[in-house]
Amino acid sequence: MSSADPFSVLEIERKGATLSDVKKAYARRLKIVRPDDDPAGFIALREAYDQARNIVRYAESVVDDEPSEASSEQAGRENDSEDDGSEEISYWYDEDLQLQLNSSSVGQLLEQFCRWALDEDKSSAEDFMAKLSAEPAFRNPKDFRALSTQLQYWVSEQADFDCYDYYDHFTNPPEITRPEWLSDDLIIAIEARFNWLQEQPSNPYEASVLNCIIELFEPTLLKHGHLDTSVTRHDVEAIHARHVEEESKDEYGSFYDRKNHEWVDMSPAAVALRDAEKLSETPWGSDNLDAWRELLNREELQVIDQFQSLNDRLRHFICQKTGLNDKDAPQRPRWLSARLICLLDDTFGWYNQHGRTYWEHEQYGWLHRIIAPHRQKPDIEPKFQNWETLDKKSFEYLGYQPMPWFLSGAALLAGYASFRALQTLTWLSL
């Protein structure tokens, strides 16, 4: 995975981005980056979506839109003169701190800590942390958790740790640099109040950040006797594997391969595609054609969703093997015989389809060129029409039919003028 900013990959602004913005941007990019056409690009897009979603979730976690009844009563006792309505929270990006901030109570505490840490003439760490601990938001469990999480990310970023690129941490241990402002006294004061080294992450993103915190804090805490033994690092890849399996679990026994760092799809369509790839590597013959026929007639592939999935996968596979987007004319390999081409066309009906999207249209057009010489069929005119080229003010946009001449603007205006003229003549004749 690249270390590109996930918001740049999604083509949205980081400042003020919401979870809805991230989801809309991901859906918009999916129309361009298709998994069949650009697997690497799709993986990068999916990783950017997951990272941006985590960043926004943690940024929005400081907002308490619906406070609990107990916290509301406590707030009312602390300040009876305060209005019942909650104040609108604003967001902004601070260039000096390189951090997204907000006007909530947690956001204010985060800003105080960051500005104090970077101040060369700051007060002692214990005095500042004691003052910070006295704030009401510090005593609220939800606000305390949000502040703790935000501080973890900021400290790790200040240590030149790329917390977004946790996939690379599987094989390449990250290098971190302890910032000058992170003194021994501050490390001890932070750990005494937040207890970061004892936290358990819920996802690989959090695990990689906590490992960075351990690398920064452990030497100091051991030196000053606040730790007896070294702290065990979190297995980021194991947490990632469990996280992926929980999100992608299916009924076919698909699993995450930790050795190759990839998700192994065990659905009937995926298994059939892998078998088809093996058949394409074996010497061609009648037995090979029978193996293809047996593969396509498998009982588990007759379910509509698996049949359609295999159709999409094989269409992409054949286009790849024949040089789509690489050469001007299809290059038919030896294993792709005329009989196999006819078998695939009889099974999926590729020659009579044109696709619903631009990339499907390109694939079907390419397959038409491969199939036509072996089926004695003439080249057919493409029926795909990009909606962006249509006139949105005409009936052609709604139904792909040209607008009747009598409904054009000029014809309607002429008819109205004729009606008014006839009405005037009738009135004068009376």
Short mmCIF file of C-alpha atoms in Angstrom, two decimals:
data_model
loop_
_atom_site.label_atom_id
_atom_site.label_comp_id
_atom_site.label_asym_id
_atom_site.label_seq_id
_atom_site.Cartn_x
_atom_site.Cartn_y
_atom_site.Cartn_z
CA MET A 1 0.00 0.00 0.00
CA SER A 2 1.24 3.48 -0.77
CA SER A 3 1.58 6.14 1.87
CA ALA A 4 -0.64 8.57 -0.05
CA ASP A 5 -3.10 10.64 1.90
CA PRO A 6 -6.39 8.67 1.90
CA PHE A 7 -8.38 11.88 1.39
CA SER A 8 -6.33 12.63 -1.74
CA VAL A 9 -7.07 9.17 -3.10
CA LEU A 10 -10.78 9.78 -2.51
CA GLU A 11 -10.44 13.28 -4.03
CA ILE A 12 -11.98 15.14 -1.08
CA GLU A 13 -10.69 17.72 1.36
CA ARG A 14 -9.52 16.42 4.72
CA LYS A 15 -10.62 19.61 6.52
CA GLY A 16 -14.21 19.32 7.68
CA ALA A 17 -14.79 15.95 5.99
CA THR A 18 -17.66 13.90 7.43
CA LEU A 19 -18.40 10.17 7.31
CA SER A 20 -21.10 10.86 4.72
CA ASP A 21 -18.58 12.73 2.55
CA VAL A 22 -16.16 9.79 2.71
CA LYS A 23 -18.87 7.27 1.74
CA LYS A 24 -20.08 9.43 -1.17
CA ALA A 25 -16.53 9.93 -2.41
CA TYR A 26 -15.87 6.18 -2.22
CA ALA A 27 -19.05 5.41 -4.16
CA ARG A 28 -18.11 8.02 -6.77
CA ARG A 29 -14.58 6.63 -7.22
CA LEU A 30 -15.92 3.04 -7.46
CA LYS A 31 -17.59 4.00 -10.73
CA ILE A 32 -14.14 4.69 -12.18
CA VAL A 33 -11.86 2.23 -10.35
CA ARG A 34 -13.33 -1.19 -10.99
CA PRO A 35 -11.95 -4.33 -9.26
CA ASP A 36 -11.98 -6.32 -12.51
CA ASP A 37 -10.13 -3.68 -14.54
CA ASP A 38 -7.69 -2.34 -11.93
CA PRO A 39 -7.29 -4.74 -8.96
CA ALA A 40 -4.35 -2.80 -7.48
CA GLY A 41 -6.19 0.50 -7.80
CA PHE A 42 -9.29 -0.99 -6.21
CA ILE A 43 -7.28 -2.32 -3.25
CA ALA A 44 -5.65 1.11 -2.79
CA LEU A 45 -9.08 2.77 -2.99
CA ARG A 46 -10.56 0.37 -0.43
CA GLU A 47 -7.64 0.93 1.96
CA ALA A 48 -7.95 4.71 1.55
CA TYR A 49 -11.67 4.43 2.31
CA ASP A 50 -11.03 2.40 5.48
CA GLN A 51 -8.34 4.83 6.66
CA ALA A 52 -10.38 7.96 5.93
CA ARG A 53 -13.41 6.42 7.63
CA ASN A 54 -11.36 5.69 10.77
CA ILE A 55 -9.89 9.19 10.80
CA VAL A 56 -13.29 10.84 10.47
CA ARG A 57 -14.86 8.55 13.07
CA TYR A 58 -12.22 9.46 15.62
CA ALA A 59 -12.51 13.14 14.72
CA GLU A 60 -16.27 13.00 15.19
CA SER A 61 -16.10 10.91 18.37
CA VAL A 62 -15.54 14.07 20.39
CA VAL A 63 -19.05 15.25 19.54
CA ASP A 64 -21.70 14.19 22.04
CA ASP A 65 -24.91 14.86 20.17
CA GLU A 66 -27.11 12.98 22.65
CA PRO A 67 -25.63 13.18 26.15
CA SER A 68 -26.79 10.68 28.71
CA GLU A 69 -29.40 11.64 31.29
CA ALA A 70 -26.87 11.44 34.13
CA SER A 71 -24.34 13.65 32.38
CA SER A 72 -27.09 16.13 31.48
CA GLU A 73 -28.20 16.35 35.12
CA GLN A 74 -24.60 16.77 36.24
CA ALA A 75 -24.05 19.55 33.71
CA GLY A 76 -27.23 21.24 34.90
CA ARG A 77 -26.04 21.13 38.51
CA GLU A 78 -22.66 22.55 37.57
CA ASN A 79 -24.14 25.43 35.60
CA ASP A 80 -27.85 26.13 36.11
CA SER A 81 -27.69 29.26 34.01
CA GLU A 82 -26.57 27.35 30.90
CA ASP A 83 -29.15 26.91 28.12
CA ASP A 84 -30.60 23.48 27.40
CA GLY A 85 -29.70 23.71 23.72
CA SER A 86 -26.31 22.38 22.69
CA GLU A 87 -23.91 24.77 21.02
CA GLU A 88 -23.07 24.06 17.40
CA ILE A 89 -19.56 22.65 17.02
CA SER A 90 -17.28 24.05 14.34
CA TYR A 91 -14.30 22.30 12.75
CA TRP A 92 -11.07 23.63 11.25
CA TYR A 93 -7.59 22.48 10.31
CA ASP A 94 -4.65 24.07 12.16
CA GLU A 95 -1.63 24.43 9.88
CA ASP A 96 0.84 24.98 12.74
CA LEU A 97 -0.20 21.83 14.56
CA GLN A 98 -1.08 19.96 11.34
CA LEU A 99 -4.17 18.72 13.12
CA GLN A 100 -7.92 18.90 12.64
CA LEU A 101 -9.48 20.67 15.62
CA ASN A 102 -12.98 21.55 16.74
CA SER A 103 -14.71 23.77 19.26
CA SER A 104 -15.99 20.96 21.51
CA SER A 105 -14.70 20.54 25.06
CA VAL A 106 -12.48 17.65 23.98
CA GLY A 107 -11.21 19.60 21.00
CA GLN A 108 -10.26 22.49 23.26
CA LEU A 109 -8.33 20.18 25.60
CA LEU A 110 -6.55 18.61 22.65
CA GLU A 111 -5.55 22.03 21.35
CA GLN A 112 -4.32 23.08 24.81
CA PHE A 113 -2.12 20.01 25.10
CA CYS A 114 -0.64 20.32 21.61
CA ARG A 115 0.18 24.01 21.94
CA TRP A 116 1.64 23.50 25.41
CA ALA A 117 3.79 20.57 24.22
CA LEU A 118 5.30 22.59 21.37
CA ASP A 119 5.91 25.67 23.53
CA GLU A 120 9.61 26.03 24.38
CA ASP A 121 8.85 27.91 27.63
CA LYS A 122 6.16 25.56 28.89
CA SER A 123 5.41 24.77 32.51
CA SER A 124 6.30 21.45 34.13
CA ALA A 125 4.62 18.35 32.74
CA GLU A 126 3.11 17.30 36.08
CA ASP A 127 1.59 20.75 36.72
CA PHE A 128 0.06 20.94 33.25
CA MET A 129 -1.36 17.39 33.35
CA ALA A 130 -2.81 18.06 36.81
CA LYS A 131 -4.50 21.19 35.43
CA LEU A 132 -5.78 19.25 32.41
CA SER A 133 -7.13 16.48 34.65
CA ALA A 134 -9.26 19.01 36.53
CA GLU A 135 -11.34 19.85 33.44
CA PRO A 136 -14.93 18.46 33.38
CA ALA A 137 -14.39 16.75 30.02
CA PHE A 138 -11.48 14.81 31.49
CA ARG A 139 -13.82 13.20 34.03
CA ASN A 140 -16.48 12.24 31.48
CA PRO A 141 -15.75 8.64 30.34
CA LYS A 142 -16.73 9.21 26.73
CA ASP A 143 -14.85 12.51 26.43
CA PHE A 144 -11.85 11.01 28.22
CA ARG A 145 -11.70 8.14 25.72
CA ALA A 146 -11.99 10.51 22.76
CA LEU A 147 -9.23 12.75 24.12
CA SER A 148 -6.99 9.76 24.79
CA THR A 149 -7.44 8.47 21.23
CA GLN A 150 -6.82 11.87 19.66
CA LEU A 151 -3.64 12.33 21.71
CA GLN A 152 -2.34 8.91 20.70
CA TYR A 153 -2.60 9.76 17.02
CA TRP A 154 -1.03 13.18 17.44
CA VAL A 155 1.90 11.85 19.48
CA SER A 156 2.53 9.07 16.94
CA GLU A 157 2.44 11.54 14.04
CA GLN A 158 4.88 13.81 15.87
CA ALA A 159 7.21 10.79 16.08
CA ASP A 160 7.22 10.57 12.24
CA PHE A 161 5.14 7.41 12.43
CA ASP A 162 2.89 6.70 9.46
CA CYS A 163 -0.13 5.37 11.30
CA TYR A 164 -2.14 5.20 8.05
CA ASP A 165 0.19 2.66 6.45
CA TYR A 166 -0.21 -0.18 8.93
CA TYR A 167 -0.20 -2.78 6.12
CA ASP A 168 3.52 -2.18 5.59
CA HIS A 169 4.16 -2.86 9.28
CA PHE A 170 3.50 -6.57 8.68
CA THR A 171 6.90 -7.03 7.05
CA ASN A 172 8.72 -3.71 7.59
CA PRO A 173 8.95 -2.53 11.22
CA PRO A 174 8.37 1.23 11.22
CA GLU A 175 11.07 3.67 12.23
CA ILE A 176 10.05 6.28 14.77
CA THR A 177 11.80 9.36 16.11
CA ARG A 178 11.09 10.58 19.60
CA PRO A 179 10.16 14.28 19.43
CA GLU A 180 12.19 16.70 21.52
CA TRP A 181 9.18 17.97 23.49
CA LEU A 182 8.32 14.42 24.70
CA SER A 183 10.40 14.51 27.89
CA ASP A 184 10.71 11.74 30.46
CA ASP A 185 8.56 13.69 32.91
CA LEU A 186 5.81 14.11 30.30
CA ILE A 187 5.86 10.41 29.41
CA ILE A 188 5.47 9.46 33.06
CA ALA A 189 2.68 12.03 33.57
CA ILE A 190 0.78 10.86 30.47
CA GLU A 191 1.03 7.16 31.30
CA ALA A 192 -0.07 7.78 34.90
CA ARG A 193 -3.33 9.32 33.68
CA PHE A 194 -4.10 7.51 30.40
CA ASN A 195 -2.47 4.08 30.93
CA TRP A 196 -1.82 3.68 27.20
CA LEU A 197 0.51 0.70 27.52
CA GLN A 198 -2.29 -1.43 28.97
CA GLU A 199 -4.87 -0.63 26.28
CA GLN A 200 -6.18 -3.33 23.95
CA PRO A 201 -6.81 -2.27 20.33
CA SER A 202 -10.01 -3.09 18.51
CA ASN A 203 -8.60 -2.83 14.96
CA PRO A 204 -5.20 -2.88 13.21
CA TYR A 205 -5.20 0.89 12.90
CA GLU A 206 -5.30 1.29 16.68
CA ALA A 207 -2.82 -1.56 17.17
CA SER A 208 -0.16 0.09 15.00
CA VAL A 209 -0.55 3.39 16.87
CA LEU A 210 -0.31 1.69 20.27
CA ASN A 211 2.85 -0.13 19.16
CA CYS A 212 4.36 3.25 18.33
CA ILE A 213 3.38 4.54 21.79
CA ILE A 214 5.01 1.49 23.40
CA GLU A 215 8.25 2.11 21.48
CA LEU A 216 8.28 5.72 22.68
CA PHE A 217 7.26 5.18 26.30
CA GLU A 218 8.74 1.82 27.30
CA PRO A 219 12.46 2.81 27.64
CA THR A 220 11.63 5.77 29.88
CA LEU A 221 9.18 3.86 32.06
CA LEU A 222 11.65 0.99 32.49
CA LYS A 223 14.48 3.37 33.35
CA HIS A 224 12.47 5.13 36.07
CA GLY A 225 11.00 1.95 37.54
CA HIS A 226 7.41 2.45 36.38
CA LEU A 227 7.58 -0.86 34.48
CA ASP A 228 8.99 -4.18 35.67
CA THR A 229 9.22 -5.93 32.30
CA SER A 230 8.93 -5.10 28.63
CA VAL A 231 5.47 -4.70 27.13
CA THR A 232 4.37 -7.21 24.49
CA ARG A 233 3.74 -5.58 21.13
CA HIS A 234 0.37 -6.03 19.49
CA ASP A 235 0.24 -8.42 16.54
CA VAL A 236 -1.09 -5.99 13.94
CA GLU A 237 -1.38 -8.60 11.21
CA ALA A 238 -3.32 -11.03 13.42
CA ILE A 239 -5.72 -8.24 14.39
CA HIS A 240 -6.00 -7.25 10.73
CA ALA A 241 -6.72 -10.86 9.73
CA ARG A 242 -9.44 -11.17 12.38
CA HIS A 243 -10.88 -7.80 11.38
CA VAL A 244 -11.02 -8.77 7.68
CA GLU A 245 -12.54 -12.16 8.40
CA GLU A 246 -15.25 -10.62 10.57
CA GLU A 247 -16.17 -8.09 7.86
CA SER A 248 -15.91 -10.47 4.88
CA LYS A 249 -17.07 -13.72 6.45
CA ASP A 250 -19.22 -15.81 4.13
CA GLU A 251 -20.81 -19.23 4.01
CA TYR A 252 -18.14 -20.72 1.75
CA GLY A 253 -15.25 -20.80 4.21
CA SER A 254 -13.27 -17.90 2.73
CA PHE A 255 -10.31 -16.87 4.88
CA TYR A 256 -7.39 -14.45 5.21
CA ASP A 257 -4.01 -15.89 4.21
CA ARG A 258 -1.48 -14.35 6.60
CA LYS A 259 1.47 -15.75 4.67
CA ASN A 260 0.55 -13.98 1.43
CA HIS A 261 -1.36 -11.11 3.12
CA GLU A 262 -4.48 -11.60 1.05
CA TRP A 263 -8.11 -12.64 1.31
CA VAL A 264 -8.75 -16.08 -0.18
CA ASP A 265 -12.20 -16.24 -1.73
CA MET A 266 -13.63 -19.76 -1.52
CA SER A 267 -16.94 -19.03 -3.23
CA PRO A 268 -17.83 -21.41 -6.11
CA ALA A 269 -17.20 -18.70 -8.72
CA ALA A 270 -13.76 -17.89 -7.31
CA VAL A 271 -12.77 -21.56 -7.11
CA ALA A 272 -13.97 -22.09 -10.67
CA LEU A 273 -11.89 -19.14 -11.88
CA ARG A 274 -8.75 -20.54 -10.23
CA ASP A 275 -9.44 -23.88 -11.89
CA ALA A 276 -9.90 -22.09 -15.22
CA GLU A 277 -6.53 -20.40 -14.78
CA LYS A 278 -4.92 -23.81 -14.24
CA LEU A 279 -6.65 -25.20 -17.35
CA SER A 280 -5.26 -22.32 -19.41
CA GLU A 281 -1.74 -23.42 -18.42
CA THR A 282 -2.15 -27.08 -19.44
CA PRO A 283 -1.58 -28.49 -22.96
CA TRP A 284 -4.62 -28.21 -25.16
CA GLY A 285 -6.64 -31.24 -26.22
CA SER A 286 -10.06 -32.86 -26.16
CA ASP A 287 -9.64 -33.73 -22.49
CA ASN A 288 -9.03 -30.08 -21.77
CA LEU A 289 -12.27 -29.07 -23.48
CA ASP A 290 -14.16 -31.69 -21.47
CA ALA A 291 -12.60 -30.24 -18.30
CA TRP A 292 -13.86 -26.78 -19.27
CA ARG A 293 -17.34 -28.18 -19.96
CA GLU A 294 -17.36 -29.93 -16.58
CA LEU A 295 -16.21 -26.73 -14.87
CA LEU A 296 -19.00 -24.64 -16.42
CA ASN A 297 -21.65 -27.26 -15.56
CA ARG A 298 -20.84 -27.52 -11.86
CA GLU A 299 -24.01 -27.68 -9.80
CA GLU A 300 -22.91 -24.99 -7.32
CA LEU A 301 -22.45 -22.53 -10.21
CA GLN A 302 -26.06 -22.78 -11.36
CA VAL A 303 -27.18 -20.35 -8.66
CA ILE A 304 -27.84 -16.99 -10.30
CA ASP A 305 -25.41 -14.93 -8.21
CA GLN A 306 -22.56 -17.42 -8.62
CA PHE A 307 -23.25 -17.81 -12.34
CA GLN A 308 -23.18 -14.04 -12.81
CA SER A 309 -20.03 -13.74 -10.70
CA LEU A 310 -18.27 -16.39 -12.82
CA ASN A 311 -19.47 -14.61 -15.95
CA ASP A 312 -17.84 -11.35 -14.81
CA ARG A 313 -14.64 -13.06 -13.67
CA LEU A 314 -14.18 -15.14 -16.82
CA ARG A 315 -14.97 -12.19 -19.07
CA HIS A 316 -12.25 -10.16 -17.38
CA PHE A 317 -9.86 -13.14 -17.47
CA ILE A 318 -10.32 -13.75 -21.20
CA CYS A 319 -9.92 -10.04 -21.98
CA GLN A 320 -6.68 -9.96 -20.00
CA LYS A 321 -5.25 -13.05 -21.67
CA THR A 322 -6.07 -11.73 -25.15
CA GLY A 323 -4.45 -8.33 -24.62
CA LEU A 324 -7.27 -5.87 -23.95
CA ASN A 325 -5.82 -2.35 -23.48
CA ASP A 326 -2.39 -3.64 -24.49
CA LYS A 327 -2.73 -4.19 -28.25
CA ASP A 328 -4.94 -3.04 -31.09
CA ALA A 329 -6.06 -6.54 -32.10
CA PRO A 330 -6.88 -9.55 -29.91
CA GLN A 331 -4.03 -12.04 -29.50
CA ARG A 332 -5.59 -15.50 -29.11
CA PRO A 333 -3.46 -17.92 -27.06
CA ARG A 334 -3.24 -21.58 -28.08
CA TRP A 335 -5.42 -22.85 -25.25
CA LEU A 336 -8.27 -20.55 -26.32
CA SER A 337 -9.42 -22.70 -29.22
CA ALA A 338 -12.38 -22.03 -31.48
CA ARG A 339 -14.38 -24.77 -29.74
CA LEU A 340 -13.69 -23.25 -26.32
CA ILE A 341 -14.69 -19.80 -27.58
CA CYS A 342 -17.97 -21.21 -28.86
CA LEU A 343 -18.50 -23.08 -25.57
CA LEU A 344 -18.03 -19.92 -23.53
CA ASP A 345 -20.29 -17.93 -25.84
CA ASP A 346 -23.01 -20.60 -25.66
CA THR A 347 -22.78 -20.59 -21.86
CA PHE A 348 -22.75 -16.85 -21.20
CA GLY A 349 -24.09 -15.33 -24.44
CA TRP A 350 -21.28 -12.78 -24.67
CA TYR A 351 -21.78 -12.01 -28.36
CA ASN A 352 -25.32 -10.70 -27.82
CA GLN A 353 -24.48 -8.47 -24.85
CA HIS A 354 -23.15 -4.93 -24.74
CA GLY A 355 -22.85 -4.04 -21.05
CA ARG A 356 -24.45 -1.45 -18.82
CA THR A 357 -21.32 0.56 -18.07
CA TYR A 358 -18.48 1.90 -20.17
CA TRP A 359 -15.92 -0.64 -18.98
CA GLU A 360 -18.36 -3.55 -19.58
CA HIS A 361 -19.04 -2.18 -23.04
CA GLU A 362 -15.32 -2.19 -23.82
CA GLN A 363 -14.96 -5.80 -22.68
CA TYR A 364 -17.96 -7.04 -24.63
CA GLY A 365 -16.79 -5.17 -27.74
CA TRP A 366 -13.41 -6.87 -27.41
CA LEU A 367 -15.08 -10.30 -27.02
CA HIS A 368 -17.20 -9.64 -30.10
CA ARG A 369 -13.99 -9.34 -32.12
CA ILE A 370 -12.75 -12.66 -30.73
CA ILE A 371 -16.01 -14.58 -31.18
CA ALA A 372 -17.13 -13.33 -34.62
CA PRO A 373 -14.53 -15.19 -36.78
CA HIS A 374 -15.43 -18.54 -35.18
CA ARG A 375 -19.22 -18.24 -35.27
CA GLN A 376 -19.65 -16.83 -38.81
CA LYS A 377 -21.37 -13.81 -37.29
CA PRO A 378 -20.95 -10.30 -38.70
CA ASP A 379 -19.58 -7.54 -36.53
CA ILE A 380 -22.44 -5.85 -34.75
CA GLU A 381 -22.78 -2.17 -34.16
CA PRO A 382 -22.20 -1.14 -30.54
CA LYS A 383 -25.40 -0.09 -28.84
CA PHE A 384 -23.79 1.48 -25.78
CA GLN A 385 -24.32 5.22 -25.52
CA ASN A 386 -22.72 7.29 -22.80
CA TRP A 387 -25.42 9.23 -20.96
CA GLU A 388 -23.09 12.21 -20.61
CA THR A 389 -23.29 12.77 -24.38
CA LEU A 390 -27.09 12.95 -24.41
CA ASP A 391 -29.08 16.15 -24.44
CA LYS A 392 -30.61 16.28 -20.96
CA LYS A 393 -33.31 18.71 -22.18
CA SER A 394 -34.71 16.24 -24.68
CA PHE A 395 -36.74 13.06 -24.49
CA GLU A 396 -33.59 11.30 -25.67
CA TYR A 397 -32.17 11.64 -22.16
CA LEU A 398 -35.26 10.07 -20.60
CA GLY A 399 -36.01 7.29 -23.03
CA TYR A 400 -33.19 7.25 -25.54
CA GLN A 401 -35.69 8.28 -28.26
CA PRO A 402 -35.33 11.39 -30.40
CA MET A 403 -37.72 14.22 -29.54
CA PRO A 404 -40.77 14.46 -31.86
CA TRP A 405 -40.64 17.60 -34.01
CA PHE A 406 -44.06 18.76 -32.83
CA LEU A 407 -42.83 18.87 -29.21
CA SER A 408 -39.80 21.05 -29.94
CA GLY A 409 -39.72 24.55 -28.50
CA ALA A 410 -40.18 26.26 -31.85
CA ALA A 411 -43.17 24.10 -32.77
CA LEU A 412 -44.88 24.70 -29.42
CA LEU A 413 -44.27 28.46 -29.67
CA ALA A 414 -45.67 28.56 -33.21
CA GLY A 415 -48.76 26.61 -32.12
CA TYR A 416 -49.38 28.96 -29.21
CA ALA A 417 -49.01 32.04 -31.45
CA SER A 418 -51.46 30.54 -33.96
CA PHE A 419 -53.99 29.85 -31.20
CA ARG A 420 -53.78 33.43 -29.90
CA ALA A 421 -54.17 34.83 -33.43
CA LEU A 422 -57.25 32.70 -34.07
CA GLN A 423 -58.69 33.78 -30.71
CA THR A 424 -58.18 37.45 -31.63
CA LEU A 425 -59.80 37.07 -35.06
CA THR A 426 -62.79 35.33 -33.47
CA TRP A 427 -63.20 38.19 -30.99
CA LEU A 428 -63.01 40.83 -33.73
CA SER A 429 -65.61 39.06 -35.84
CA LEU A 430 -68.08 39.33 -33.01
#
